[in-house]
CSV table of N, CA and C in Angstrom, one decimal:
chain,number,residue,atom,x,y,z
A,1,MET,N,-3.1,10.4,-1.9
A,1,MET,CA,-1.9,11.2,-1.8
A,1,MET,C,-1.5,11.3,-0.3
A,2,MET,N,-2.4,11.6,0.5
A,2,MET,CA,-2.1,11.8,2.0
A,2,MET,C,-1.5,10.5,2.6
A,3,LYS,N,-2.2,9.4,2.3
A,3,LYS,CA,-1.7,8.1,2.8
A,3,LYS,C,-0.4,7.8,2.3
A,4,SER,N,-0.1,8.0,1.0
A,4,SER,CA,1.1,7.7,0.4
A,4,SER,C,2.2,8.5,1.1
A,5,THR,N,2.0,9.8,1.3
A,5,THR,CA,3.0,10.7,1.9
A,5,THR,C,3.2,10.2,3.3
A,6,SER,N,2.2,9.8,4.0
A,6,SER,CA,2.3,9.3,5.4
A,6,SER,C,3.3,8.1,5.4
A,7,ILE,N,3.1,7.2,4.5
A,7,ILE,CA,3.9,6.0,4.5
A,7,ILE,C,5.3,6.3,4.2
A,8,ILE,N,5.5,7.2,3.2
A,8,ILE,CA,6.9,7.6,2.9
A,8,ILE,C,7.5,8.3,4.1
A,9,TYR,N,6.8,9.2,4.8
A,9,TYR,CA,7.3,9.9,5.9
A,9,TYR,C,7.7,8.9,7.0
A,10,LYS,N,6.9,7.9,7.3
A,10,LYS,CA,7.2,6.9,8.3
A,10,LYS,C,8.4,6.1,7.9
A,11,PHE,N,8.5,5.7,6.6
A,11,PHE,CA,9.7,5.0,6.1
A,11,PHE,C,10.9,5.8,6.3
A,12,LEU,N,10.9,7.1,6.0
A,12,LEU,CA,12.1,8.0,6.2
A,12,LEU,C,12.4,8.0,7.6
A,13,SER,N,11.5,8.2,8.5
A,13,SER,CA,11.7,8.2,9.9
A,13,SER,C,12.4,7.0,10.4
A,14,LEU,N,11.9,5.8,9.9
A,14,LEU,CA,12.5,4.5,10.3
A,14,LEU,C,13.9,4.4,9.8
A,15,SER,N,14.2,4.9,8.5
A,15,SER,CA,15.5,4.8,8.0
A,15,SER,C,16.5,5.7,8.8
A,16,ILE,N,16.0,6.9,9.1
A,16,ILE,CA,16.9,7.8,9.9
A,16,ILE,C,17.2,7.1,11.3
A,17,ARG,N,16.2,6.6,11.9
A,17,ARG,CA,16.4,5.9,13.2
A,17,ARG,C,17.4,4.8,13.1
A,18,ASN,N,17.3,4.0,12.0
A,18,ASN,CA,18.2,2.9,11.8
A,18,ASN,C,19.7,3.4,11.6
A,19,ASN,N,19.8,4.5,10.9
A,19,ASN,CA,21.1,5.1,10.7
A,19,ASN,C,21.7,5.5,12.0
A,20,ILE,N,20.9,6.1,12.8
A,20,ILE,CA,21.4,6.6,14.1
A,20,ILE,C,21.8,5.4,15.0
A,21,PHE,N,21.0,4.4,15.0
A,21,PHE,CA,21.3,3.2,15.7
A,21,PHE,C,22.6,2.5,15.2
A,22,LEU,N,22.8,2.5,13.9
A,22,LEU,CA,24.0,1.9,13.3
A,22,LEU,C,25.2,2.8,13.6
């Protein structure tokens, strides 16, 4: 569960960064 949450958190962070860049 911890690893899965970490992956989701990283994915969300990346998505947010992409949105800001766009």
